CSV table of C-alpha atoms in Angstrom, one decimal:
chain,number,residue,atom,x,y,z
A,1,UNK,CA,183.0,188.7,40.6
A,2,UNK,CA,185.2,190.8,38.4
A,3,UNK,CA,188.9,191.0,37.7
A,4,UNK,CA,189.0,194.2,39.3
A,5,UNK,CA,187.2,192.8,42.2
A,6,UNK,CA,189.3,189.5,42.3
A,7,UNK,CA,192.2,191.7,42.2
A,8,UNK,CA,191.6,193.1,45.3
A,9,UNK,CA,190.1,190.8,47.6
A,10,UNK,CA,193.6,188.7,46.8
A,11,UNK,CA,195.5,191.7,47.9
A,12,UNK,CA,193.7,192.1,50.7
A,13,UNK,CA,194.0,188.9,52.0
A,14,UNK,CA,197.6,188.6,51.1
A,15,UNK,CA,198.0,192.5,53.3
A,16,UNK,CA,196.2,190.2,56.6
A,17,UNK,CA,198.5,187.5,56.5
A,18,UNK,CA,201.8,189.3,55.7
A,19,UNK,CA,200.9,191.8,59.0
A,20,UNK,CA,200.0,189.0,61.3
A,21,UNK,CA,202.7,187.2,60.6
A,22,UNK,CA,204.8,190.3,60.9
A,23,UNK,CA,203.6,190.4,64.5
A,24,UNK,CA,204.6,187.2,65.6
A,25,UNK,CA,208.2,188.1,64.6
A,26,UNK,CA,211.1,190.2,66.5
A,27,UNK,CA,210.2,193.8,66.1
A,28,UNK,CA,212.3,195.9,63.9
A,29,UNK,CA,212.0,199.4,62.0
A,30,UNK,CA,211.0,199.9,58.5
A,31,UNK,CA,212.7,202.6,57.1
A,32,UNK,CA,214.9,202.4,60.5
A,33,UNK,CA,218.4,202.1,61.3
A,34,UNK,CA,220.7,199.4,60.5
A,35,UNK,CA,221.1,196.2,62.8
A,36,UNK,CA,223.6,195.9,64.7
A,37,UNK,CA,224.1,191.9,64.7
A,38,UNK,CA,225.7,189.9,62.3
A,39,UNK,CA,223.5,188.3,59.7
A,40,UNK,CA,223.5,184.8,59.6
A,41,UNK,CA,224.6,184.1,56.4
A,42,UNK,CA,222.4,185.3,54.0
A,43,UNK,CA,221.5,184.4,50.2
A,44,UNK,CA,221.5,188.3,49.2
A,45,UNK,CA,223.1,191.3,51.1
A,46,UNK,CA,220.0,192.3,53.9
A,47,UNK,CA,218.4,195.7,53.8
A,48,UNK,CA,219.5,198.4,56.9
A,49,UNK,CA,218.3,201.4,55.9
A,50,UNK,CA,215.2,201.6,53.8
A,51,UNK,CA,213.7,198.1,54.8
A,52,UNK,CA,211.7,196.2,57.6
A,53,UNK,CA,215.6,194.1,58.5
A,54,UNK,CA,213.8,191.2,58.7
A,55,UNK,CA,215.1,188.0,56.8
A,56,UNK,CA,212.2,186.1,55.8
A,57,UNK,CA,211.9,183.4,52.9
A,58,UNK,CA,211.3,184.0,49.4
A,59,UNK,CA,208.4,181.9,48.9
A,60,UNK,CA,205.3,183.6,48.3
A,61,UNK,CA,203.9,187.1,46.9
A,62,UNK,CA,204.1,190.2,49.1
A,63,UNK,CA,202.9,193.5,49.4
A,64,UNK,CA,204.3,196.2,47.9
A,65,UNK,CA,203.4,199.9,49.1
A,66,UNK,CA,203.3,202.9,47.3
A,67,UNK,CA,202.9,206.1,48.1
A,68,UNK,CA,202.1,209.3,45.6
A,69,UNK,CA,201.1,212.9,45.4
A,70,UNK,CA,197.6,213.4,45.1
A,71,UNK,CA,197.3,216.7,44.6
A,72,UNK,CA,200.0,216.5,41.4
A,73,UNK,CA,198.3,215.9,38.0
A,74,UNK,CA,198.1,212.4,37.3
A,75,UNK,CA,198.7,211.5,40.7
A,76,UNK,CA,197.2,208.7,42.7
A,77,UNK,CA,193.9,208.3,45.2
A,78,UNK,CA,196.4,207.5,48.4
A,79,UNK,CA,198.4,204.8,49.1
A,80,UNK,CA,198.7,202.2,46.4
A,81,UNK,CA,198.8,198.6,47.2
A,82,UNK,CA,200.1,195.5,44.5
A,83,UNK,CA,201.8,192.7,45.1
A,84,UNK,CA,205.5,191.5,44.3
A,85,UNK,CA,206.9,188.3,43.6
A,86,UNK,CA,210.7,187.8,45.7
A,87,UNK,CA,211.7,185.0,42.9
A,88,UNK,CA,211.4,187.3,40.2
A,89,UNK,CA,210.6,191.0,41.2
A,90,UNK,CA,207.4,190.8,39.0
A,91,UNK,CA,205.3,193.3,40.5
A,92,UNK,CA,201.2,192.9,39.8
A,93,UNK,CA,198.2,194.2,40.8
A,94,UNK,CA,196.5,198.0,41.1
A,95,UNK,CA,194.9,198.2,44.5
A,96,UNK,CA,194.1,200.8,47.0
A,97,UNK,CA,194.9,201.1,50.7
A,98,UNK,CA,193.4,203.7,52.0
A,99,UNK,CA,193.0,207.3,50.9
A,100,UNK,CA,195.0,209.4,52.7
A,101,UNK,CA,196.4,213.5,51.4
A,102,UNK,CA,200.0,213.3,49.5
A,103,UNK,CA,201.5,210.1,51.1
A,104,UNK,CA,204.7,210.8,50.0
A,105,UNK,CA,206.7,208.7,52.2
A,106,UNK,CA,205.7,205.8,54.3
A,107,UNK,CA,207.2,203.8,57.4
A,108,UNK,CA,205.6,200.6,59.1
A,109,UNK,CA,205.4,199.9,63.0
A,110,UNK,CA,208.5,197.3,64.0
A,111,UNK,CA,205.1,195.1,64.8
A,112,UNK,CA,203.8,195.3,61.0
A,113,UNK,CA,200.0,195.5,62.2
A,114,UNK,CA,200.5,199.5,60.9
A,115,UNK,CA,201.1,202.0,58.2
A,116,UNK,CA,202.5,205.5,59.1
A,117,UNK,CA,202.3,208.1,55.8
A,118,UNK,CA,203.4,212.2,55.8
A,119,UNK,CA,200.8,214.5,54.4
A,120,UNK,CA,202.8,216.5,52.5
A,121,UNK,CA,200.7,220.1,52.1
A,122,UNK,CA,201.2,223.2,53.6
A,123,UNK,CA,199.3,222.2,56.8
A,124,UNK,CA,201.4,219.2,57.4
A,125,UNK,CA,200.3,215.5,59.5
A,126,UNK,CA,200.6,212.1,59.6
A,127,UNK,CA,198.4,209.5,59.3
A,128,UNK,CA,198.0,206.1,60.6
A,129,UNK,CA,196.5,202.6,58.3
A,130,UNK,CA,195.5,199.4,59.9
A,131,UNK,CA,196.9,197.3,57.7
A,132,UNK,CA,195.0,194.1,58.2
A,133,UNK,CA,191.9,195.8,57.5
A,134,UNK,CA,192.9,199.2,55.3
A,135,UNK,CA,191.1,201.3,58.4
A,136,UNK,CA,192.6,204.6,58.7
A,137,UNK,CA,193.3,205.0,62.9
A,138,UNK,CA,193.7,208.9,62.2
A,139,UNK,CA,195.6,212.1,61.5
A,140,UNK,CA,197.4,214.3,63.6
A,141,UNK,CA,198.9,217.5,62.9
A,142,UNK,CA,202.9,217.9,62.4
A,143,UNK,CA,203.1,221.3,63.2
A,144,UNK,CA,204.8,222.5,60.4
A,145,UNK,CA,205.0,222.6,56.6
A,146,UNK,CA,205.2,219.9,53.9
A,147,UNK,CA,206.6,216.4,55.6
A,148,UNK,CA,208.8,214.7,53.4
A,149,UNK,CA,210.2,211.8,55.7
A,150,UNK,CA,209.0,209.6,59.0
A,151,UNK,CA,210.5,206.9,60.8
A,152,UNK,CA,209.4,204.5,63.6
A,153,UNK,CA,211.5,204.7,66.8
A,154,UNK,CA,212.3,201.0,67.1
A,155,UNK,CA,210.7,200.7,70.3
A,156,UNK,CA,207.5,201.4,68.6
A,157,UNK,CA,206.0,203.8,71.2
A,158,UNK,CA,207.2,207.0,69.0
A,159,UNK,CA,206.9,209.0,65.5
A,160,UNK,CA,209.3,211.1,64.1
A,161,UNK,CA,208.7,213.4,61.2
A,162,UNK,CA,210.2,215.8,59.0
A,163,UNK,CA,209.1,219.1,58.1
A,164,UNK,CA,210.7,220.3,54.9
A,165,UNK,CA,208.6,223.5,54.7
A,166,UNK,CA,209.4,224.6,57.8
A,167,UNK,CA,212.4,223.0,59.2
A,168,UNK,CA,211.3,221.2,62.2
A,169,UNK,CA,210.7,217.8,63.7
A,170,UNK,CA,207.9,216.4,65.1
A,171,UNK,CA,207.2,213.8,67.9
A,172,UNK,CA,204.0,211.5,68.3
A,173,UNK,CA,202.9,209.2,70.9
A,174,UNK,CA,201.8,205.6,69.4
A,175,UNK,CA,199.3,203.5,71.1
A,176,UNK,CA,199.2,199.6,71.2
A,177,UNK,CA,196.7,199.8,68.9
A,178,UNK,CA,199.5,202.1,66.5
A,179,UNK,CA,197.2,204.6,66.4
A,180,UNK,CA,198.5,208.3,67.0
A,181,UNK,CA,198.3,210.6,69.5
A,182,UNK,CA,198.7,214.4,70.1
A,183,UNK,CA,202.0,215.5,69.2
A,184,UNK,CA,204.6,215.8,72.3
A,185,UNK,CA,207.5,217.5,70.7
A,186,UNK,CA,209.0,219.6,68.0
A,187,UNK,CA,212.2,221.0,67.7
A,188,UNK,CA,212.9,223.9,64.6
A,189,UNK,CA,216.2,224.1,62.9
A,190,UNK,CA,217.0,228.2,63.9
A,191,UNK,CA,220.4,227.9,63.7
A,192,UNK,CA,222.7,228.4,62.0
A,193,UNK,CA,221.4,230.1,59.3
A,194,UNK,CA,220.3,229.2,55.9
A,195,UNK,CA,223.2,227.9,53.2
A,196,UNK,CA,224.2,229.4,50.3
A,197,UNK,CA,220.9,229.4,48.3
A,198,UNK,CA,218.7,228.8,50.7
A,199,UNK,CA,215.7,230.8,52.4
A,200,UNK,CA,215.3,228.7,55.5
A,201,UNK,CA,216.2,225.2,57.1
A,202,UNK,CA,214.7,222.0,55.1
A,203,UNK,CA,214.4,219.2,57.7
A,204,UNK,CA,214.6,216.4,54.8
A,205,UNK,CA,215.0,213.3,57.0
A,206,UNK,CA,214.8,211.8,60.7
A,207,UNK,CA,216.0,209.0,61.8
A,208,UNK,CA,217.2,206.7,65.0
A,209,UNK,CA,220.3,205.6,65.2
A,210,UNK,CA,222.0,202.3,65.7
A,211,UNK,CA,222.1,203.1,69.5
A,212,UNK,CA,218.8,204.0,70.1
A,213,UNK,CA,219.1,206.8,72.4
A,214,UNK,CA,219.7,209.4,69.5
A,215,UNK,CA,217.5,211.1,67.0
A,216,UNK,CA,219.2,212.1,63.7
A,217,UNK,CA,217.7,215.4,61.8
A,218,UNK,CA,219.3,215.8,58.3
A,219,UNK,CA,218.4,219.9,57.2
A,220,UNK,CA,219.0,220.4,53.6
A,221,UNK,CA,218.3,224.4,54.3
A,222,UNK,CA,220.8,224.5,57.2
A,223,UNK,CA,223.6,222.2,55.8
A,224,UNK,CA,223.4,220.7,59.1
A,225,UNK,CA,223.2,217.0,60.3
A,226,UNK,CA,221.8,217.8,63.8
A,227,UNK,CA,221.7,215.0,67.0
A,228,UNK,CA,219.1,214.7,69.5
A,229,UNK,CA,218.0,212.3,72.8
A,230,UNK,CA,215.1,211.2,73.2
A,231,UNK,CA,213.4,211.4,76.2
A,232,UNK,CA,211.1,208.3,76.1
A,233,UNK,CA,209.2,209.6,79.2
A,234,UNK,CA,208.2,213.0,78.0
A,235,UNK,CA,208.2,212.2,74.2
A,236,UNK,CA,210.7,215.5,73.8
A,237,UNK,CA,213.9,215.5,71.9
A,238,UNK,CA,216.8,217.6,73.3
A,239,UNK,CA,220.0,218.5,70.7
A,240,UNK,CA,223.1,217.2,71.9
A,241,UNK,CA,225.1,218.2,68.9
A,242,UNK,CA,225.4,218.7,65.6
A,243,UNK,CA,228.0,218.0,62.3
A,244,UNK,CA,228.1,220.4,59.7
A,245,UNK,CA,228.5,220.0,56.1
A,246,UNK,CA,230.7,222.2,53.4
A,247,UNK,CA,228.5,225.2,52.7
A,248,UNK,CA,225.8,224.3,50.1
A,249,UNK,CA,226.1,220.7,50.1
A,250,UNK,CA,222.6,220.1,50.9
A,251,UNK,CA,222.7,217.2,53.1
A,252,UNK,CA,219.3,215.3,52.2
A,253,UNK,CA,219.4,211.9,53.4
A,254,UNK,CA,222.1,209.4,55.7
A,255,UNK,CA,222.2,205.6,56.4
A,256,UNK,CA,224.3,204.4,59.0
A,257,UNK,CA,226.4,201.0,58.0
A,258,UNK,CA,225.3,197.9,60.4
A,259,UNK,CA,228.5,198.3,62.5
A,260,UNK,CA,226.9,201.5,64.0
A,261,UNK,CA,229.9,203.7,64.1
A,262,UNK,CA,229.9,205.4,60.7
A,263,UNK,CA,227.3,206.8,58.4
A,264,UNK,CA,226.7,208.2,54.8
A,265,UNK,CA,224.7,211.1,53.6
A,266,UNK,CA,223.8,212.5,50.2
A,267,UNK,CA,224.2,215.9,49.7
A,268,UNK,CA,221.2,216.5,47.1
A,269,UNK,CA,222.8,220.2,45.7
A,270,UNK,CA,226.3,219.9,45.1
A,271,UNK,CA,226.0,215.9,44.1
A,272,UNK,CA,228.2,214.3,46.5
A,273,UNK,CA,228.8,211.8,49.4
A,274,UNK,CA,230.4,211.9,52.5
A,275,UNK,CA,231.2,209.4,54.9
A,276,UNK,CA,230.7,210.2,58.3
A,277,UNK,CA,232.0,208.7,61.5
A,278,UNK,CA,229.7,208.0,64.5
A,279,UNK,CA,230.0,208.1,68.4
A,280,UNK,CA,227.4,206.0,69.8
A,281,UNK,CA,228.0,207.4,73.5
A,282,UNK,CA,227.5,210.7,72.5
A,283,UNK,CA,225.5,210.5,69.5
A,284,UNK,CA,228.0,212.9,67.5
A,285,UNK,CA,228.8,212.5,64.1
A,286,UNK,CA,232.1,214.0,61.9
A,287,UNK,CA,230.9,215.0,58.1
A,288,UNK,CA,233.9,213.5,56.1
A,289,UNK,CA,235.2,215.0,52.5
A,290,UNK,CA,233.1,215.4,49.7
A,291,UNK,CA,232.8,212.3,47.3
A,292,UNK,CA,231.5,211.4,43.8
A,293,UNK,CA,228.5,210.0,42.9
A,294,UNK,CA,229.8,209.1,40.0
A,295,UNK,CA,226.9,210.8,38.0
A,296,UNK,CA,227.2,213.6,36.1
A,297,UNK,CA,224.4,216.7,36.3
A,298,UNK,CA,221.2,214.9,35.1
A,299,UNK,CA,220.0,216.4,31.2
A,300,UNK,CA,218.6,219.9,31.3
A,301,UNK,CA,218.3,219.8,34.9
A,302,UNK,CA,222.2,221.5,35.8
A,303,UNK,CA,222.5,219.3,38.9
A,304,UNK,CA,222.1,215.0,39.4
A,305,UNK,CA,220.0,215.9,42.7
A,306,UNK,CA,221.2,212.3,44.5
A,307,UNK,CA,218.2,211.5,47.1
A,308,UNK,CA,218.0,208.2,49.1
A,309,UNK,CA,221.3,206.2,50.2
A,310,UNK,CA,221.4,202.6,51.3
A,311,UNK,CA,223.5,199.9,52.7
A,312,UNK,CA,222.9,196.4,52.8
A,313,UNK,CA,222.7,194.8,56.6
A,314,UNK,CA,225.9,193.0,56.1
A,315,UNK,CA,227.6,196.5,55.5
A,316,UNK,CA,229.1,195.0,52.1
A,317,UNK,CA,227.4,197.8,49.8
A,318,UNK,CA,226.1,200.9,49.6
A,319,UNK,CA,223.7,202.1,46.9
A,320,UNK,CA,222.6,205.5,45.7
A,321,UNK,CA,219.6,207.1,43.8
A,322,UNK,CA,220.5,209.7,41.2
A,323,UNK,CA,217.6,211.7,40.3
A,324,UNK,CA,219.1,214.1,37.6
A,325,UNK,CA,221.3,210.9,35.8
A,326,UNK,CA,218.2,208.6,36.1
A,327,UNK,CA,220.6,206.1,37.4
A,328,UNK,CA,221.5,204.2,40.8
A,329,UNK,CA,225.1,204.3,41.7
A,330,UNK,CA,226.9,201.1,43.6
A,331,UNK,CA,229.7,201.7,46.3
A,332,UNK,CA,231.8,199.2,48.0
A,333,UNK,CA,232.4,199.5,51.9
A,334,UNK,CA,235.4,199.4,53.2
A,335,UNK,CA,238.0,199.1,56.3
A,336,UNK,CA,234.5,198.7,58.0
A,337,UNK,CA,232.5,201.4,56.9
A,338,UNK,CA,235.1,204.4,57.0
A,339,UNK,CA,235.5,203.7,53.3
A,340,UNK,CA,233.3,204.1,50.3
A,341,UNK,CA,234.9,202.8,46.8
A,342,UNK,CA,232.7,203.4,43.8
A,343,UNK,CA,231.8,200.6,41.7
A,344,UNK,CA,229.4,202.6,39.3
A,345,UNK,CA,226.4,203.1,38.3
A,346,UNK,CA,223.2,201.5,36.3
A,347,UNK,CA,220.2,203.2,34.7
A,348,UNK,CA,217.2,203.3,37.1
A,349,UNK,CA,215.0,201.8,34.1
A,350,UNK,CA,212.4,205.6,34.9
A,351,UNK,CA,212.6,209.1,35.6
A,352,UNK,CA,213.8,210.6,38.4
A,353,UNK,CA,214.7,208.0,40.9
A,354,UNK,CA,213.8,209.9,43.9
A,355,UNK,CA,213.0,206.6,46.8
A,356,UNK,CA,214.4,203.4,47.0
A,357,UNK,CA,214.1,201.1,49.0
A,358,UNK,CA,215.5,196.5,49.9
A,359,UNK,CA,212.9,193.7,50.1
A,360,UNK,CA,212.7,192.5,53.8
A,361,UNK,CA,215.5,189.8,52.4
A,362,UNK,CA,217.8,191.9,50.8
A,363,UNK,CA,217.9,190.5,47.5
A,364,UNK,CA,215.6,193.0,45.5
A,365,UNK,CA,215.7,196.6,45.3
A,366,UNK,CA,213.0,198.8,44.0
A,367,UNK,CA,213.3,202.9,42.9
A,368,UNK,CA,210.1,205.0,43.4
A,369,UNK,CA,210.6,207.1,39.7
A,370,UNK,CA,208.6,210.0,39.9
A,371,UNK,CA,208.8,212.1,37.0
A,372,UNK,CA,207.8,208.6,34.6
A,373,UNK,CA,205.1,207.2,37.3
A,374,UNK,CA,206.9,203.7,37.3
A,375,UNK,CA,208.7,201.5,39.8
A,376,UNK,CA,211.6,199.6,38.6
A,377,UNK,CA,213.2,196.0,40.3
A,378,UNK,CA,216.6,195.2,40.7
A,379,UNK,CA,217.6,191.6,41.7
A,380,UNK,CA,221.0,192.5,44.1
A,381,UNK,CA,223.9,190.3,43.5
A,382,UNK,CA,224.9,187.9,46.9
A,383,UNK,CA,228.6,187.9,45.3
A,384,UNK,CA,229.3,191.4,44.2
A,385,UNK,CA,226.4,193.5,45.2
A,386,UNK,CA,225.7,194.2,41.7
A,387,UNK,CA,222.3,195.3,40.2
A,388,UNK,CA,220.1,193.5,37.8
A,389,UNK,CA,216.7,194.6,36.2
A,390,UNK,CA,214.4,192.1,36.5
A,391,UNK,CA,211.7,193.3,34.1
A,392,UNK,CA,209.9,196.1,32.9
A,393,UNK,CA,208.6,199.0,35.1
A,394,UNK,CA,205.7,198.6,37.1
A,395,UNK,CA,203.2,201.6,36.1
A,396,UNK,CA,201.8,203.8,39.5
A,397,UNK,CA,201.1,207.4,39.2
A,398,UNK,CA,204.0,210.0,40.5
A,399,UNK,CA,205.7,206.9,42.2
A,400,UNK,CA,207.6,208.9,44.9
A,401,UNK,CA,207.9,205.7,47.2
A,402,UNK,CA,208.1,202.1,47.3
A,403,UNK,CA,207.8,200.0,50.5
A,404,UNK,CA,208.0,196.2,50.0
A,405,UNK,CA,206.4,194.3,53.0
């Protein structure tokens, strides 16, 4: 047998064992909310926003996911698998997972037994991956245009997607198996109208919150953070409120802090951050004043177009990716979580920094560059929260997300 061959049968293997003993383990939402229980000491700030939640060992090679544009030049097959080591951050291996349209983002079911990736085209959907056996379960339509973000409700039984294109959220069943099933909602950002600059509402990001009872749209188009219950019975979502923005912020992405009472978002056009407080009861959130990024307007591009935010489970740090400065700012939280104190920022080590995203444990971070095709590893600090490169970027085609299993 080959290297090539060798390669992936190892990858394979090591995808089976890291998703059956996922399943054995409390269930908890990749890409999902924060936690609301005190770690228990860990050796690294835990991931809550961006990552499974789950503190596991750091013995052992994982799986690291990746997902691409296939219809860019130079993009890849479908979702890329390789494999990463938690000591180090070496990432290895060039596999495949399945070939599925433009995965652009990707979530995992609390279980781990499944994959859940947007189809990002005009004709949006979502698509489901066994991951013990790289079986694709199916598609299903999303009802609107270009999705750009998904997330698992942490109960598992639901799907919640984004539809940049056309503004709207989308709701699908999930079996026990994790496969999909017809879509039971979707709700379309109508009002209020479009911000300055904009032609319609972007629905850039949807996510549960702490509580679990409310659904949180973030609308780039609208300038609009808007709040929804889910009704677990009929699969629906019904708006209960929703927190504006300053006009032309761009609000593209939030992550609550662990304590589940206050939240961040990035405003991706006028380069800021705002903290937000949160009222689990009633599932409404206050957009606080604008703050630095502390990055500039990227080279040539006239903006720094900050994408994902992240804080670390034990609500210590917050981290930011810039996409124009190539960079990843750090924040301190304070007076528990109504405070955000920059720190600074680091290089991103590759262009256009537009995912990233915390090992299970906390004590890696990796940024999805797009515009170079490479994905770079940070080891995080336990004392300060401060970001160290652990070696040179791993080379995937338009890396636009990372997910470390």
């Amino acid at each position: 047998m080959d290297g090539v061959g060798r390669s992936r049968r190892r990858l394979v293997g090591l995808l089976a064992r890291t998703a059956a003993a996922a399943a054995a383990l409390p269930a908890a939402a990749c890409g999902g909310p924060a936690e609301t229980q005190a770690p228990a000491a860990p050796t690294a700030p835990r991931a809550s926003s961006g990552a499974s939640g789950r503190a596991r060992g750091a013995s052992g090679r994982r799986p690291l996911l990746l997902g691409t544009y296939t219809s860019a030049e130079g993009g890849g097959r479908g979702v890329g698998l390789a494999e990463y080591d938690p000591a180090t951050g070496r990432i290895t291996g060039s596999g495949l997972l399945a070939e599925v349209d433009d995965p652009s983002y990707l979530a995992v079911h609390p279980d781990g037994r499944t994959l859940y990736a947007v189809n990002e085209g005009e004709d949006g959907a979502v698509s489901a991956v066994r991951l013990s056996d790289h079986r694709v379960l199916g598609s299903r339509s999303t009802g609107g245009a270009a999705p750009c973000h998904l997330s698992v409700h942490p109960g598992g039984r639901w799907l919640f997607s984004a539809n940049y294109g056309s503004g709207s959220v989308a709701v699908h069943p999930l079996d026990a198996s994790g496969a999909l099933g017809e879509r039971t909602g979707l709700v379309t950002h109508s009002t209020p109208p479009p911000g300055p600059g904009q032609r319609g509402p972007h629905a850039h990001q949807v996510v549960t919150a702490p509580d679990g009872a409310h659904v949180l749209a973030v609308d780039l188009g609208t300038d609009t953070v808007y709040t929804y219950r889910l009704d677990e019975g009929a699969g629906t979502l019904v708006e209960v409120s929703r927190a504006r923005t300053r006009p032309g912020a761009g609000p593209r992405h939030l992550a609550f802090h662990p304590g589940g009472r206050h939240a961040y978002v990035a405003n991706e056009v006028d380069n800021t951050v705002a903290v937000c407080a949160y009222d689990p009861g009633t599932g409404r959130l206050a957009v606080g004043e604008p703050q630095s990024t502390g990055a500039p307007p990227g080279g040539g591009t006239g903006t720094n177009y900050p994408a994902q935010i992240l804080v670390t489970s034990d609500g210590a740090y917050a981290f930011l990716a810039n996409r124009g400065h190539d960079s990843v700012t750090r924040y301190a939280v304070e007076a528990e979580g109504a405070r955000l104190r920059l720190l600074g920022t680091v290089p991103a080590g590759g262009d256009f920094p537009r995912q990233i995203a915390f090992s299970p444990d906390g004590g890696l971070l990796f940024a999805a560059n797009q515009r170079s095709g490479t994905v770079s590893t940070f080891r995080v600090s336990a004392g300060d929260g401060g970001l160290r490169r652990t070696g040179e970027p791993f080379a995937s085609p338009v890396a636009v997300c990372a997910l470390p299993l």
